[in-house]
Short mmCIF file of C-alpha atoms in Angstrom, two decimals:
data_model
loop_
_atom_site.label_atom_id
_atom_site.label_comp_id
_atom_site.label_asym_id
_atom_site.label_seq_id
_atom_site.Cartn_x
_atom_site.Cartn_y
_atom_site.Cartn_z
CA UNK A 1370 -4.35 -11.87 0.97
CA UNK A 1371 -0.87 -14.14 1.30
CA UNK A 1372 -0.76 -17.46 2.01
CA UNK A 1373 -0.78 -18.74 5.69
CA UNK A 1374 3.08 -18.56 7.42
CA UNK A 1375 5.16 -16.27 7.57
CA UNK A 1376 6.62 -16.03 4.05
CA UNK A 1377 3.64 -16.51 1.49
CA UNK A 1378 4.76 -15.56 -2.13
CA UNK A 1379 2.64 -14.43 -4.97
CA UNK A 1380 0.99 -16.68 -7.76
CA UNK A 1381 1.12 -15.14 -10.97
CA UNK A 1382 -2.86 -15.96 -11.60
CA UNK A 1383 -5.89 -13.45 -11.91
CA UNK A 1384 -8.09 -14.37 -8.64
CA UNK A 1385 -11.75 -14.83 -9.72
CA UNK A 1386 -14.39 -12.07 -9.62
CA UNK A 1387 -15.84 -11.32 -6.46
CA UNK A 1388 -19.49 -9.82 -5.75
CA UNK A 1389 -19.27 -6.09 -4.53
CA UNK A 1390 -20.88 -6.13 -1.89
CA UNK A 1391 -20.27 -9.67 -1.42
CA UNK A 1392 -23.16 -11.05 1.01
CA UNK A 1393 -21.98 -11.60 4.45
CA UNK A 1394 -22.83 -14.85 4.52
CA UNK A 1395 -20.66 -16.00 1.28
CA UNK A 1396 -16.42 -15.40 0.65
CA UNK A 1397 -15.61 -13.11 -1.96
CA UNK A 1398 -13.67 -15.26 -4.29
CA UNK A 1399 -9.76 -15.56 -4.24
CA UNK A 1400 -9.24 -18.38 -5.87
CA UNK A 1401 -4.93 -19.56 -5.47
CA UNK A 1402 -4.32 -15.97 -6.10
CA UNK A 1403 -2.24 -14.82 -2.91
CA UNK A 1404 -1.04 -11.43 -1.76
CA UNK A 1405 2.63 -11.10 0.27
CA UNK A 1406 2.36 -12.16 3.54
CA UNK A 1407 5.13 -10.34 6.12
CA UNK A 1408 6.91 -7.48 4.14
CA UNK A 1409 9.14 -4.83 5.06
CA UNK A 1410 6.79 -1.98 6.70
CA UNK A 1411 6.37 1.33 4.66
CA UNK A 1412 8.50 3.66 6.80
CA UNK A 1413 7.34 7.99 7.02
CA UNK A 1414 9.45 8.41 3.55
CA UNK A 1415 7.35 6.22 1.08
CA UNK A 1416 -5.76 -1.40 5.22
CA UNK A 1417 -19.90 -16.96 2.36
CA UNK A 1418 -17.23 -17.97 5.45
CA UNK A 1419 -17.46 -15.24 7.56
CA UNK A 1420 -19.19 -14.97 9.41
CA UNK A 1421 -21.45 -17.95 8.91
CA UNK A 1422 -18.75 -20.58 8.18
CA UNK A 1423 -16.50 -19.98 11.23
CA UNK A 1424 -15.65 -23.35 13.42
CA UNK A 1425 -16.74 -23.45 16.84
CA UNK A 1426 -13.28 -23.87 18.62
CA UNK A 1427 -11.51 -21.52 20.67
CA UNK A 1428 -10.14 -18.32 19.65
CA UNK A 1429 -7.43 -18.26 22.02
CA UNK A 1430 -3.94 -18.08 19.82
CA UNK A 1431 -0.38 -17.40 21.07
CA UNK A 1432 -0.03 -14.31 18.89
CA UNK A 1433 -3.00 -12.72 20.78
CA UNK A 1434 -2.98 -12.41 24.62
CA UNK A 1435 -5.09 -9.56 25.45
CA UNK A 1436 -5.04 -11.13 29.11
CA UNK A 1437 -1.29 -11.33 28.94
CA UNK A 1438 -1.20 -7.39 27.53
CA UNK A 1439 0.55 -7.93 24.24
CA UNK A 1440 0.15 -8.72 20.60
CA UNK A 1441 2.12 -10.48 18.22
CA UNK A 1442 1.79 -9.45 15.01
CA UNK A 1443 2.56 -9.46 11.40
CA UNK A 1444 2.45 -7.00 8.39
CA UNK A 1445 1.07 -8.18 5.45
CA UNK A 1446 0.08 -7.12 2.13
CA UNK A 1447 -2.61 -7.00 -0.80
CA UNK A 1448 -1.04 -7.54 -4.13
CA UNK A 1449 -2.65 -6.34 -7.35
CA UNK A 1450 -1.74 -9.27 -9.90
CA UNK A 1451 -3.79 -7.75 -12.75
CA UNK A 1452 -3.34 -3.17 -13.77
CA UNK A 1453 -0.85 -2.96 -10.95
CA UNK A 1454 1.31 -6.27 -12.08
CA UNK A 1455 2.58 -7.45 -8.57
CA UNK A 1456 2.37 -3.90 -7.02
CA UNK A 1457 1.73 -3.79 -3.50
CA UNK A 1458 -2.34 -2.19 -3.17
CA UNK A 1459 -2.92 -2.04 0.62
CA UNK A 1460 -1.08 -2.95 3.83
CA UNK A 1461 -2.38 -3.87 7.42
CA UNK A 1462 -1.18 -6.16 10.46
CA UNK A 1463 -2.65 -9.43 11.78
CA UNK A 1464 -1.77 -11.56 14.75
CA UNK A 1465 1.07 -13.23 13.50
CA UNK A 1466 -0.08 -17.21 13.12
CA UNK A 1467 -3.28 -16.23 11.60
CA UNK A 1468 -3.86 -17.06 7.96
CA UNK A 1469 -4.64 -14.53 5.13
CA UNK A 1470 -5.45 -14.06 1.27
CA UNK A 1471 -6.28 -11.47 -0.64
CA UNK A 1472 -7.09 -9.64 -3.95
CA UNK A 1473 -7.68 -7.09 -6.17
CA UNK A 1474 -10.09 -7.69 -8.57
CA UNK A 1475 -10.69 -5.87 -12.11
CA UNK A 1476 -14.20 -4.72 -13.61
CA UNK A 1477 -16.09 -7.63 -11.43
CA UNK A 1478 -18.66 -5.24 -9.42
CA UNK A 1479 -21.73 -6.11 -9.57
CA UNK A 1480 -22.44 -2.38 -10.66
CA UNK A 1481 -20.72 -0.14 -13.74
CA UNK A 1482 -19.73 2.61 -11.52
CA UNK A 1483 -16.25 3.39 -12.01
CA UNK A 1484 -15.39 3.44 -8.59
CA UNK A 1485 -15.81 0.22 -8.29
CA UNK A 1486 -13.41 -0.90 -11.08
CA UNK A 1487 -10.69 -2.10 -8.83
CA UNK A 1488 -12.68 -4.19 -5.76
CA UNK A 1489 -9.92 -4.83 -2.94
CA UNK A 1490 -11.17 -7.83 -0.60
CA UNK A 1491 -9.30 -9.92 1.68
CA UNK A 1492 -9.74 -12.74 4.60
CA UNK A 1493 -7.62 -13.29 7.57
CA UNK A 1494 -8.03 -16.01 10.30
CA UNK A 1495 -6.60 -17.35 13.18
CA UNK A 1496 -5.92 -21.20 13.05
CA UNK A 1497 -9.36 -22.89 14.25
CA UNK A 1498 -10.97 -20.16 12.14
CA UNK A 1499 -12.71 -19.47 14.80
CA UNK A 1500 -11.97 -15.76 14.69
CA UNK A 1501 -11.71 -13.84 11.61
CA UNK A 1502 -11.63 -10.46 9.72
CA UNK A 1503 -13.22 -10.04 5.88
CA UNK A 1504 -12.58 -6.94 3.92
CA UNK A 1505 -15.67 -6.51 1.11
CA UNK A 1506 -15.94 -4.77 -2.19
CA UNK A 1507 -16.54 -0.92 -2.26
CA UNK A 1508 -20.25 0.16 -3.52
CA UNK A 1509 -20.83 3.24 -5.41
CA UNK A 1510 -24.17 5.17 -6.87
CA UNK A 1511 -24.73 7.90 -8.61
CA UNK A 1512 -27.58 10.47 -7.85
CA UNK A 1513 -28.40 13.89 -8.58
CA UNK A 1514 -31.72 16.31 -6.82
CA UNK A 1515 -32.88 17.57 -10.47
CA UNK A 1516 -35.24 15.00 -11.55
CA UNK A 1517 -34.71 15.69 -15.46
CA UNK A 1518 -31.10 14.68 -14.41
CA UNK A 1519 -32.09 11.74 -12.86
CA UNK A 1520 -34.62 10.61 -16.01
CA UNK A 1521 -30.90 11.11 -17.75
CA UNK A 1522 -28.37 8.96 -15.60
CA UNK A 1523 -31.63 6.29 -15.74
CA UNK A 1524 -31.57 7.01 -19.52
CA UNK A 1525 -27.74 6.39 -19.97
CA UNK A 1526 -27.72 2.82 -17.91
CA UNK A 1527 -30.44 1.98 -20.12
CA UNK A 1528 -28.43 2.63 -22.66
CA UNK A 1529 -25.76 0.84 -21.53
CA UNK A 1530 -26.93 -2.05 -20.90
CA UNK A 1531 -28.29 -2.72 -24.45
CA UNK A 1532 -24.54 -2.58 -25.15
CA UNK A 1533 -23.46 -5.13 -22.21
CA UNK A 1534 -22.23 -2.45 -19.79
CA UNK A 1535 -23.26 -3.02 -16.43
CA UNK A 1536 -25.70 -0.05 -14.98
CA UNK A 1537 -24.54 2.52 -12.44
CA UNK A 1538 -27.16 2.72 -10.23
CA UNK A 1539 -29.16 6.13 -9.21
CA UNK A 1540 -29.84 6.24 -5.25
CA UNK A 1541 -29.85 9.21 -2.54
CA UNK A 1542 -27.08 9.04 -0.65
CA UNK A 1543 -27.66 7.48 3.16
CA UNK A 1544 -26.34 8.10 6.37
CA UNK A 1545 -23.41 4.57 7.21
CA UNK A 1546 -25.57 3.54 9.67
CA UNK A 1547 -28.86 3.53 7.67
CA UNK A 1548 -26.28 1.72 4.58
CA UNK A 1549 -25.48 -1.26 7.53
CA UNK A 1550 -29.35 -1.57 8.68
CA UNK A 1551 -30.98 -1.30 4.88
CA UNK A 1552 -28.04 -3.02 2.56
CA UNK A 1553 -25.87 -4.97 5.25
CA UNK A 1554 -28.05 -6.54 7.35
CA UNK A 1555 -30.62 -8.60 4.46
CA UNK A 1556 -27.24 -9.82 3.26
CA UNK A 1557 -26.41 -12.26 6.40
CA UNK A 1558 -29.30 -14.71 6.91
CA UNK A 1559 -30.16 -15.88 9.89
CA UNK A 1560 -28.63 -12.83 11.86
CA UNK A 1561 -29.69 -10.09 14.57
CA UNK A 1562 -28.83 -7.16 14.77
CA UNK A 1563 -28.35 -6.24 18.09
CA UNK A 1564 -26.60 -2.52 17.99
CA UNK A 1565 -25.71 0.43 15.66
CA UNK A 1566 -23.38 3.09 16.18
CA UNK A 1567 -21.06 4.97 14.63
CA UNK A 1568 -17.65 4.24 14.21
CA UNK A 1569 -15.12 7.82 14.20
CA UNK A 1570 -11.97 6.01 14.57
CA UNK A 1571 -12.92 4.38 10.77
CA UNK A 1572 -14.59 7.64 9.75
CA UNK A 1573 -10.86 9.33 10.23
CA UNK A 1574 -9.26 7.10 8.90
CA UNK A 1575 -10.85 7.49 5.33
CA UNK A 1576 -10.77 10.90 5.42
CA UNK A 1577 -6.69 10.47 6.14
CA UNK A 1578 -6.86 8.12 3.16
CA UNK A 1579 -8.36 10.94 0.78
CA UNK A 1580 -5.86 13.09 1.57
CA UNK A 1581 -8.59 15.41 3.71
CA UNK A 1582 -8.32 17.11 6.67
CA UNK A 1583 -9.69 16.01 10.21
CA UNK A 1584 -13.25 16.46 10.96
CA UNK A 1585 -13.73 20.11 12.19
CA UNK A 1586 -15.62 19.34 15.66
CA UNK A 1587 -17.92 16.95 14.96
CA UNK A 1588 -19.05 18.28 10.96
CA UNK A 1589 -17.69 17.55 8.01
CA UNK A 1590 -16.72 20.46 6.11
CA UNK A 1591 -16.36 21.01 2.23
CA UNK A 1592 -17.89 19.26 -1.05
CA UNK A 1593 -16.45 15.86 0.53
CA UNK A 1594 -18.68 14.42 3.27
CA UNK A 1595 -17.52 10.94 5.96
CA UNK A 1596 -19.10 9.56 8.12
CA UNK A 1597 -18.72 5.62 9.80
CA UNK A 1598 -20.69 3.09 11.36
CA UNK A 1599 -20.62 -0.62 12.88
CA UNK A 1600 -23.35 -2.85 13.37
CA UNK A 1601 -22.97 -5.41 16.14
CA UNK A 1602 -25.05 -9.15 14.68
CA UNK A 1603 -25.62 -12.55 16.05
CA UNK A 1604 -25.86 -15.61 14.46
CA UNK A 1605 -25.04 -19.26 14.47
CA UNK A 1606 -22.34 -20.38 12.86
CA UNK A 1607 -22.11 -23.41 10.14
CA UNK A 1608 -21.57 -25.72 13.04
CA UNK A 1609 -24.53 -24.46 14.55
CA UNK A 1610 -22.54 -22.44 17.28
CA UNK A 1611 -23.49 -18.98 18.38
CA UNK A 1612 -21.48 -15.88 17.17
CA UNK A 1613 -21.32 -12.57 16.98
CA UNK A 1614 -19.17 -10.40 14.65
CA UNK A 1615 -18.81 -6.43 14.26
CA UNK A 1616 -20.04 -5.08 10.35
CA UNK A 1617 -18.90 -1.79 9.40
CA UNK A 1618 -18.50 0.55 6.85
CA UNK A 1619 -17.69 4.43 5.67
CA UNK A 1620 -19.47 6.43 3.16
CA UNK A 1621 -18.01 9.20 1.05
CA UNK A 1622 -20.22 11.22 -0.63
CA UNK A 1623 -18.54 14.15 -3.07
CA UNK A 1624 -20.97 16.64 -3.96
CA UNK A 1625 -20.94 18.72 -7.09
CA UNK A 1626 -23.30 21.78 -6.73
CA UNK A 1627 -25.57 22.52 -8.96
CA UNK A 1628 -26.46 25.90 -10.73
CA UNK A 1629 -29.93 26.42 -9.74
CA UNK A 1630 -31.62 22.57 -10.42
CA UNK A 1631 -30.09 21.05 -7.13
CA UNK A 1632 -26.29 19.38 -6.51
CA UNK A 1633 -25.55 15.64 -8.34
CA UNK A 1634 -23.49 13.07 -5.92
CA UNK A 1635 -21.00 10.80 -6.54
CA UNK A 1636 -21.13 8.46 -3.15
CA UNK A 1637 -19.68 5.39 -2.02
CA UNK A 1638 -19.21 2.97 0.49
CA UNK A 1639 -15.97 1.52 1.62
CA UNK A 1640 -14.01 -0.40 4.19
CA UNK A 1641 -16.87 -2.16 4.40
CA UNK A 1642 -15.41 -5.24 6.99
CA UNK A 1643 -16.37 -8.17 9.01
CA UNK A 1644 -14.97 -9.32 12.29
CA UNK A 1645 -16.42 -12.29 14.32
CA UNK A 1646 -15.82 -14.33 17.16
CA UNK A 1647 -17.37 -17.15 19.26
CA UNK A 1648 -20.64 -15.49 21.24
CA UNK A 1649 -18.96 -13.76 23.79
CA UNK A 1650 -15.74 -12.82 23.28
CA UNK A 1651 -16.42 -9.54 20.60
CA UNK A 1652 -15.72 -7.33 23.66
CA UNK A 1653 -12.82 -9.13 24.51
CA UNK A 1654 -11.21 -8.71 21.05
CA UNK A 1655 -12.25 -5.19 20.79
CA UNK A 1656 -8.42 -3.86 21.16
CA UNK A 1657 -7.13 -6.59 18.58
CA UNK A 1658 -10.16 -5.23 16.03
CA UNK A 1659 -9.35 -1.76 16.13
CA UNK A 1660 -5.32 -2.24 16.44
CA UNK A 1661 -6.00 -4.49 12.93
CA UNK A 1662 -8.10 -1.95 11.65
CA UNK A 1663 -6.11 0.85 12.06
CA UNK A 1664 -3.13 -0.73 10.28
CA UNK A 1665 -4.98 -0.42 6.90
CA UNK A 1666 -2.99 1.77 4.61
CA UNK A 1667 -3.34 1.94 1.03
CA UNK A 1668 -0.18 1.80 -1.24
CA UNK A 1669 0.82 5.26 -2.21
CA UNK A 1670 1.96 4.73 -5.94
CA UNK A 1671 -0.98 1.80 -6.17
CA UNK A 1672 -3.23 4.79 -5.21
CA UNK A 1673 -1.96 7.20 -7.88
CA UNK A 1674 -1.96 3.87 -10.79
CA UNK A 1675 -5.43 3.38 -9.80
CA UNK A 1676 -7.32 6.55 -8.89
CA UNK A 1677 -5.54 7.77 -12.30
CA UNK A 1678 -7.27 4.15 -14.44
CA UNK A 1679 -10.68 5.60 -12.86
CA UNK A 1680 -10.59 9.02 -13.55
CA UNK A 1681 -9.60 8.22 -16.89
CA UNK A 1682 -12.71 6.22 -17.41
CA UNK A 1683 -14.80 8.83 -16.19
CA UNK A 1684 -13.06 11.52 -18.61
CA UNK A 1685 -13.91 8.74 -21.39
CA UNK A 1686 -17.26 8.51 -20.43
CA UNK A 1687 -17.80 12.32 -20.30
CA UNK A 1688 -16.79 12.20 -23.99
CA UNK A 1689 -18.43 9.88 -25.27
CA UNK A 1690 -21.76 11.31 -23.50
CA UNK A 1691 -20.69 15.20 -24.12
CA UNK A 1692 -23.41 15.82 -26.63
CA UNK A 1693 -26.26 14.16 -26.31
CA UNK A 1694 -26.65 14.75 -22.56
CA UNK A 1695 -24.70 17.57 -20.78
CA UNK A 1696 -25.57 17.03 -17.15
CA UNK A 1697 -24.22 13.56 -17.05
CA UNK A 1698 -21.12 14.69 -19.30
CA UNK A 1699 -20.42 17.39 -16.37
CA UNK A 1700 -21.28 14.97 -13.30
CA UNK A 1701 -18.47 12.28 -14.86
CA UNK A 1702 -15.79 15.28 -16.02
CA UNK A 1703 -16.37 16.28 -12.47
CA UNK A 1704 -16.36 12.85 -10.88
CA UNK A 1705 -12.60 12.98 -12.56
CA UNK A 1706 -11.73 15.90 -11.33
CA UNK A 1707 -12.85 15.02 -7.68
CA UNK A 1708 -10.46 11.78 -7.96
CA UNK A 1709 -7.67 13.93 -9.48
CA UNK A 1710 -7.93 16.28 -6.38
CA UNK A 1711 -7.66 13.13 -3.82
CA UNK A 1712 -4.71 12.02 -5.49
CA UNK A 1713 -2.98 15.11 -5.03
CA UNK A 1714 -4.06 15.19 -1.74
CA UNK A 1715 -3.12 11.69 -0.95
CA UNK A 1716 0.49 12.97 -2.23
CA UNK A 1717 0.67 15.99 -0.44
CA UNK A 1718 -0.20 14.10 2.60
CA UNK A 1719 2.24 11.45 2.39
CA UNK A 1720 5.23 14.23 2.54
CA UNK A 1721 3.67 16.02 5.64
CA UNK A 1722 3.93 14.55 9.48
CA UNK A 1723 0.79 13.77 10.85
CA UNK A 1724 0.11 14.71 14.28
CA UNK A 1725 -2.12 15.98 16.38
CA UNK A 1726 -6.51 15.35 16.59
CA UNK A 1727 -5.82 13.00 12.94
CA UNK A 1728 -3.63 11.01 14.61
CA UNK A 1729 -5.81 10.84 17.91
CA UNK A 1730 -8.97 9.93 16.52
CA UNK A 1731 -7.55 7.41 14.03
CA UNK A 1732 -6.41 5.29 17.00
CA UNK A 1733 -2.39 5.80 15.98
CA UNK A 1734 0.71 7.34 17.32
CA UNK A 1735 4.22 7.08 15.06
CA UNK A 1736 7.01 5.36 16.63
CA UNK A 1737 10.49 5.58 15.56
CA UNK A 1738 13.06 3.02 15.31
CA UNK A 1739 16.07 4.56 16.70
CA UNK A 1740 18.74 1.96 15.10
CA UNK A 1741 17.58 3.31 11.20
CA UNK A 1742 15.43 6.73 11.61
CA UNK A 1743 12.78 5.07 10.42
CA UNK A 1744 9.24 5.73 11.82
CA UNK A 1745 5.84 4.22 11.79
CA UNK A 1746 1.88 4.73 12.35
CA UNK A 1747 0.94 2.02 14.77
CA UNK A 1748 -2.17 1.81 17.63
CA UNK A 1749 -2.23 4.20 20.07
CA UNK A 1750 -3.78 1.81 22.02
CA UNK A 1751 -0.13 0.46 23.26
CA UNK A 1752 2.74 3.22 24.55
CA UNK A 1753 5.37 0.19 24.09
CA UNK A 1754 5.98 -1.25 20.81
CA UNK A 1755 9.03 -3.72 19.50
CA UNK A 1756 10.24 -4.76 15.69
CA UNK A 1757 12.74 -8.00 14.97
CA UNK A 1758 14.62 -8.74 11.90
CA UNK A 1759 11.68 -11.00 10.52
CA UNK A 1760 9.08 -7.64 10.19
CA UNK A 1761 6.66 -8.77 12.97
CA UNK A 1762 5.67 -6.82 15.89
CA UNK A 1763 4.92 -6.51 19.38
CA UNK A 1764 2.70 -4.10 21.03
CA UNK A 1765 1.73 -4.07 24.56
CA UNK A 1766 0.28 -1.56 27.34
CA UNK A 1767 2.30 -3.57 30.51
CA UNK A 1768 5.19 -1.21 31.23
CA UNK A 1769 6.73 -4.29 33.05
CA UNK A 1770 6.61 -6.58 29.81
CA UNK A 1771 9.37 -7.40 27.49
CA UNK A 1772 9.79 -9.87 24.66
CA UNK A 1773 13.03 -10.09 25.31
CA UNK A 1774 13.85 -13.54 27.42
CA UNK A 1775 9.85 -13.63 27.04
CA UNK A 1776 9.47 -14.91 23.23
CA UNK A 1777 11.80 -16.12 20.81
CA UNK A 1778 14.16 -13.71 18.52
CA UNK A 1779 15.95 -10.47 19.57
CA UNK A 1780 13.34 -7.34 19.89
CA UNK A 1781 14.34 -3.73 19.42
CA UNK A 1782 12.54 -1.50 20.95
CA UNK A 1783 10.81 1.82 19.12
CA UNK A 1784 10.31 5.00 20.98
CA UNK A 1785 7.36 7.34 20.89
CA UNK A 1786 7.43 10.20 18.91
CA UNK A 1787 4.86 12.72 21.13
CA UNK A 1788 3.36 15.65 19.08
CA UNK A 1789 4.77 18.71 19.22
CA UNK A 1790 2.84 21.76 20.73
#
């Protein structure tokens, strides 16, 4: 992400590969490559140092005051400085003096699955690094209940690979919490895992980001399956200091049913994230984590560039595949197809309101700013919520607070836009 301060810029160099998933215990690289850091917010009309490296002072800063009842906080954005060519790729908020840097990454997955062409990571921190959030690579796999097709998608990676390609691997799909205790957990050494759960506020939040509808009462409904998880660890820190950080991450798993032999899946896992703190203060930060997390919004027209590069690929691959081995040429045309659909989704979304059980479950109400019309998705964890002329924020849940003669700067306050019945 951008550059520490409140006015980072963008360098006009490719940041270095990073691993997908990228162990916990090891950065993803970034390199001098910097996203934006505090940009105009996207109104209604248009998301190893951690956590092993993390210093052992206090993660008190003046931007966060949970026991004060407010945040101060900054939007900032992931810049794609390779396809997109210095288009904004995702947006979120962080407490407004911590650092951040970010990147997106081209065709440096560990895996060849096209959905994992474009890898989005990211690191923010507050200033004793003491507390911070990573954003990892996405995963994808590839799998399919006929076993003749799997001898084929096994098959094609061989082939592949005596060409250079990288291999898209063939796995079941699992449940996010089974993906945290079997692929997350080995990847952080030296750390416990004290707790799994799931995690509905992130599962919600993906399926707003594919353009789907809410969760119909607890089940997932439709060829597209969601579901979320976190896994609470411990661990010492480089400086030999105990920690403990939150791990989580959503799978997506389309299905395309079969005709008699079974259905093939194309599945993934994203927003796979980070967020640690000195041992005993993960509960304290809870609000700041999920008010950070639920700021992470993907880029409309970086969406459409991006979903259309992979479906492409996939439409290539189909081709090229077509004759010698049908299945797999059907699983990739329909792979396309699936991605085409979330697009159009994702479009169709992004002209529509959104009230209601989304909203609720994602952890976000809109607010409007009365002075321009313009209105905004921010936590629902905070009723009161004020914007100055330098794009940072102020949320709080203390109907006696006001920035106003409180912090520096002039503070307009933004109203509450309630659901309609």
């Amino acid at each position: 992400m951008g550059k520490s301060g409140d006015s980072a810029s963008s360098t006009a160099n490719p940041a270095p590969a990073a691993a997908s998933p990228a162990p916990l215990a090891s950065p993803a690289g970034y390199g001098d490559n910097t996203g934006s850091a505090p940009t105009a917010p996207s109104g209604s009309q248009g998301k190893s140092d951690l956590p092993s490296k993390q210093s052992s002072g206090s993660s008190s800063t003046p931007s966060a005051n949970p026991g004060e009842h407010y945040f101060v906080m900054k939007k900032v954005q992931i810049i794609d400085q390779g396809l997109g060519k210095g288009m904004p790729a995702y947006d979120l908020m962080i407490p407004k003096d911590w650092q951040f840097k970010g990147a997106v990454n081209v065709g440096a997955a560990e895996s060849g699955c096209f959905g994992d062409w474009f890898s989005v990571v990211a690191t923010a921190n507050n200033v004793d690094n003491s507390m911070a959030l990573q954003i990892l690579p996405p995963s994808t796999w590839q799998y399919t209940d006929d076993p003749g097709g799997q001898q084929q998608m096994q098959a094609q990676n061989q082939s592949d690979m005596r060409y250079g390609m990288k291999a898209c691997p063939v796995r079941a799909s699992v449940r996010a919490q089974d993906f945290l205790r079997q692929d997350m957990a080995k990847k952080c050494t030296g750390c416990t895992v004290i707790s799994v759960e799931p995690f509905p506020e992130l599962a919600e939040m993906v399926r707003h980001q594919l353009g789907l509808p809410p969760a119909a009462a607890g089940a997932n409904t439709g060829n597209t399956r969601v579901d979320a998880a976190r896994m609470r660890i411990a661990f010492n820190n480089a400086q030999g200091q105990s920690s403990e950080a939150w791990v989580t991450a959503a799978i997506v798993v389309h299905v395309m049913p079969g005709r008699g032999r079974g259905a093939a899946y194309d599945w993934h896992a994203v927003d796979v994230m980070t967020f640690g703190t000195p041992k005993g203060q993960l509960d304290a930060n809870e609000k700041l984590f999920k008010l950070i997390v639920s700021t992470i919004h993907p880029e409309l027209e970086w969406q459409k560039m991006s979903n259309g590069t992979i479906a492409s690929l996939y439409q290539m691959k189909a081709k090229q595949v077509a004759i010698q081995q049908q299945a797999i040429s059907q699983f990739r045309q329909h792979a396309a197809d699936v991605i085409n659909g979330i697009t159009a989704n994702q479009i169709k979304g992004a002209n529509q309101a959104s009230f209601g059980q989304d909203q609720l479950v994602r952890g976000v109400q809109t607010f409007r700013d009365s002075a321009t019309g313009r209105t905004y998705e921010l936590s629902n964890q905070y009723d009161r919520a004020w914007l100055n002329g330098a794009n940072e924020y102020v949320m709080s849940d203390n109907p006696n607070f006001n920035p106003n003669g409180n912090l520096n700067g002039n503070w307009n306050q933004l109203e509450v836009v309630r659901p309609q019945p």
